[in-house]
Short mmCIF file of C-alpha atoms in Angstrom, two decimals:
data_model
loop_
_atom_site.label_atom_id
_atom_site.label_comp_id
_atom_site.label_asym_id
_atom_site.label_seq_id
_atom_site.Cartn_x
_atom_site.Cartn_y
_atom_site.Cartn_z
CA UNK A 255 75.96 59.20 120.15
CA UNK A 256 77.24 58.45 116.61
CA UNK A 257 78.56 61.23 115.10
CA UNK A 258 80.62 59.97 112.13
CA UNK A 259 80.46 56.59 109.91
CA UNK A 260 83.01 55.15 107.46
CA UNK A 261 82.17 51.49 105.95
CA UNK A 262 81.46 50.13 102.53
CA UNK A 263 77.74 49.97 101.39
CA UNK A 264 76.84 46.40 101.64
CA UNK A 265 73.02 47.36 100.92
CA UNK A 266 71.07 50.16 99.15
CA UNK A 267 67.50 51.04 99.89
CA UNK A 268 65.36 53.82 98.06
CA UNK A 269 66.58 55.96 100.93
CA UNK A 270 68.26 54.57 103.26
CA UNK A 271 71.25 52.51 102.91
CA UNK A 272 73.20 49.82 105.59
CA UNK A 273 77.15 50.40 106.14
CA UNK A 274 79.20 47.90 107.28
CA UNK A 275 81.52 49.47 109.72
CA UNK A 276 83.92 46.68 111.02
CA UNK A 277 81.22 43.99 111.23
CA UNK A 278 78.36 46.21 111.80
CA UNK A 279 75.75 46.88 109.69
CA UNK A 280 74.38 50.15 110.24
CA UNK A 281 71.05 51.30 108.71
CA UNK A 282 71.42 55.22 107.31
CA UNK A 283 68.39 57.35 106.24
CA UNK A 284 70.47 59.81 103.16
CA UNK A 285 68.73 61.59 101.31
CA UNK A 286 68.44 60.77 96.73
CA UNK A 287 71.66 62.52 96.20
CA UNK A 288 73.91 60.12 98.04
CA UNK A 289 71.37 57.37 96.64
CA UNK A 290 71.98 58.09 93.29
CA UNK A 291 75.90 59.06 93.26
CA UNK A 292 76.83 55.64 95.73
CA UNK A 293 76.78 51.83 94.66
CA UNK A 294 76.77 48.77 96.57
CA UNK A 295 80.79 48.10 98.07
CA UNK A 296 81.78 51.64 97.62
CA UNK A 297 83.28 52.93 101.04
CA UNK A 298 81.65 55.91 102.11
CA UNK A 299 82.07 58.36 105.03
CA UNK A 300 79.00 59.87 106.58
CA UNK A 301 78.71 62.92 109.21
CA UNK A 302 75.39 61.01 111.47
CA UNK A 303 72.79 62.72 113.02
CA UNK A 304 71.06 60.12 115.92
CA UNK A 305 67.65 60.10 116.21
CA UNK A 306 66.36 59.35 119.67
CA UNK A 307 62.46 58.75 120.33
CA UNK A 308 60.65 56.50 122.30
CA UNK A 309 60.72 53.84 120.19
CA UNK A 310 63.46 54.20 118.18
CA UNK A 311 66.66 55.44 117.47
CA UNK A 312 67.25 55.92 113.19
CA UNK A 313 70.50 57.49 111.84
CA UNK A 314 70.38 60.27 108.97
CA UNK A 315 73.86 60.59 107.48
CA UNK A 316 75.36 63.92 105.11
CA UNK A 317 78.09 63.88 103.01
CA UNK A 318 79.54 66.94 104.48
CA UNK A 319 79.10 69.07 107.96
CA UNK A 320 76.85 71.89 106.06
CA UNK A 321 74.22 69.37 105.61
CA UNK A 322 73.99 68.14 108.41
CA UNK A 323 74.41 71.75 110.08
CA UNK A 324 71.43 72.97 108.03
CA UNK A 325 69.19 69.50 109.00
CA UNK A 326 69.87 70.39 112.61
CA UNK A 327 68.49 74.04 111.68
CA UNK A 328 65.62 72.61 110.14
CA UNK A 329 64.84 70.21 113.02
CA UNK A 330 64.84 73.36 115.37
CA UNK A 331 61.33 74.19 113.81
CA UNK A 332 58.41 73.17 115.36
CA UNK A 333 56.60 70.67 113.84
CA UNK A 334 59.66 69.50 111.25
CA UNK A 335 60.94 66.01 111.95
CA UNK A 336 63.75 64.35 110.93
CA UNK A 337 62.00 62.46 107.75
CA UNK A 338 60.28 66.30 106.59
CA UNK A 339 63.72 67.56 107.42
CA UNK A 340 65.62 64.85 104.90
CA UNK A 341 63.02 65.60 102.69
CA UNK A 342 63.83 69.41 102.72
CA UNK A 343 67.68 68.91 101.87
CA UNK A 344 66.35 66.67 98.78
CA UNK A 345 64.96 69.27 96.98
CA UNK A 346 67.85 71.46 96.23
CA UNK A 347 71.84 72.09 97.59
CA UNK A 348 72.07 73.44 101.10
CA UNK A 349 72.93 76.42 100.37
CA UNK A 350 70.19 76.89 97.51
CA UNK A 351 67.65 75.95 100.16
CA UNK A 352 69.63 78.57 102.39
CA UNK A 353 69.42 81.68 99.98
CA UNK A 354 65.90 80.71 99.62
CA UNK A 355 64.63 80.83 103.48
CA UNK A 356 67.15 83.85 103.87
CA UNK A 357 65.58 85.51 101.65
CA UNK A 358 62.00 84.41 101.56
CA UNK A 359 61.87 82.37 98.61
CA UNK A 360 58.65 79.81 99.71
CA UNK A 361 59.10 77.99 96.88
CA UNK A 362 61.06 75.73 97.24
CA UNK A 363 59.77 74.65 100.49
CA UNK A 364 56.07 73.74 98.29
CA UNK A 365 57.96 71.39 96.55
CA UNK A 366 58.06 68.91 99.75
CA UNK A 367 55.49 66.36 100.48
CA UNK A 368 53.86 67.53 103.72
CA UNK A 369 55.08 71.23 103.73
CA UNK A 370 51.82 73.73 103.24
CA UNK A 371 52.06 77.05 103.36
CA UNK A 372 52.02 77.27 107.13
CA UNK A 373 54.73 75.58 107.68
CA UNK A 374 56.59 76.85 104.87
CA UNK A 375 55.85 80.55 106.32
CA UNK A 376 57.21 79.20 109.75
CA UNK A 377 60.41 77.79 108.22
CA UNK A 378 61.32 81.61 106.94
CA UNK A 379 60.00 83.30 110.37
CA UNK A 380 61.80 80.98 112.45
CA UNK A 381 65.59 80.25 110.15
CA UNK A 382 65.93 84.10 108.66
CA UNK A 383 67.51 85.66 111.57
CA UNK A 384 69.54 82.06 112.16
CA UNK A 385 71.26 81.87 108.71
CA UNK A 386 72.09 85.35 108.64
CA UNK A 387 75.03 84.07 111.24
CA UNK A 388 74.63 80.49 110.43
CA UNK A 389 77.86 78.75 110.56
CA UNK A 390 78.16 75.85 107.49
CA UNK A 391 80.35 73.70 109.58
CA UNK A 392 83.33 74.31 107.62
CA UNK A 393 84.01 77.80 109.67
CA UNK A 394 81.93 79.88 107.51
CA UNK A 395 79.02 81.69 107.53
CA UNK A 396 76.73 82.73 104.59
CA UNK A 397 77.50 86.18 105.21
CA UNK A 398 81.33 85.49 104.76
CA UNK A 399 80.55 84.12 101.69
CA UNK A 400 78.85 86.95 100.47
CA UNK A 401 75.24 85.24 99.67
CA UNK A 402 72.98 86.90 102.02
#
């Protein structure tokens, strides 16, 4: 499993981009943030999430451990794959999108192609109780930072 990637951007997509990693291109789903803020033949480091299914195997980088802490969260919901997932994390910060769901703020979670209320009601049932102790990846949780 690839867990980390650090290569210059030899191509950009509209959300995706490929990283040249000693000879390697590697094709990255990131979500508009990282789109928007990177160029072509910056060098970038990426924490990687791998994808396995039947028929493929896609790689969703973050910036930082948080995000890709909190996409793992999301993916632990029924019915949220990695695509609604990337989708989630591009419609505010982490921990925005944390408070939120912590505290039952459905909102946000409208905002996202494919989320109805349904889901958006099973996102806050099923993450509450998990971000009350979730850990961001850096060692902290949002209770230690004072937020929920």
């Amino acid at each position: 499993m690839i867990g980390r990637l650090k290569g210059k951007i030899e191509l950009l997509g509209d959300k995706w981009v490929i990283i040249d990693v000693s000879g390697v291109g590697y094709k990255v789903f990131i979500n508009d943030d990282l789109i928007n803020k990177n160029h072509r033949e910056d060098e970038i480091i990426l924490w990687i999430y791998t994808a396995v299914r039947e028929n493929s195997i896609d790689l969703y980088g973050f910036e930082d451990q948080t995000d890709l802490s909190f996409f793992e969260m999301l993916l632990s919901v029924s019915g949220i794959g990695p695509k609604s997932a990337l989708s989630i994390l591009n419609i505010a910060p982490t921990e925005t999108l944390a408070k939120a769901i912590s505290t039952g703020d459905t909102g946000y979670l409208y905002k996202v192609s494919g989320i109805g209320r349904k889901t958006a009601d099973k996102i806050i049932v099923e993450l509450r109780d998990k971000l009350s102790t979730w850990d961001t990846g850096n060692g902290e949780t949002l209770k230690d930072e004072g937020d929920v």
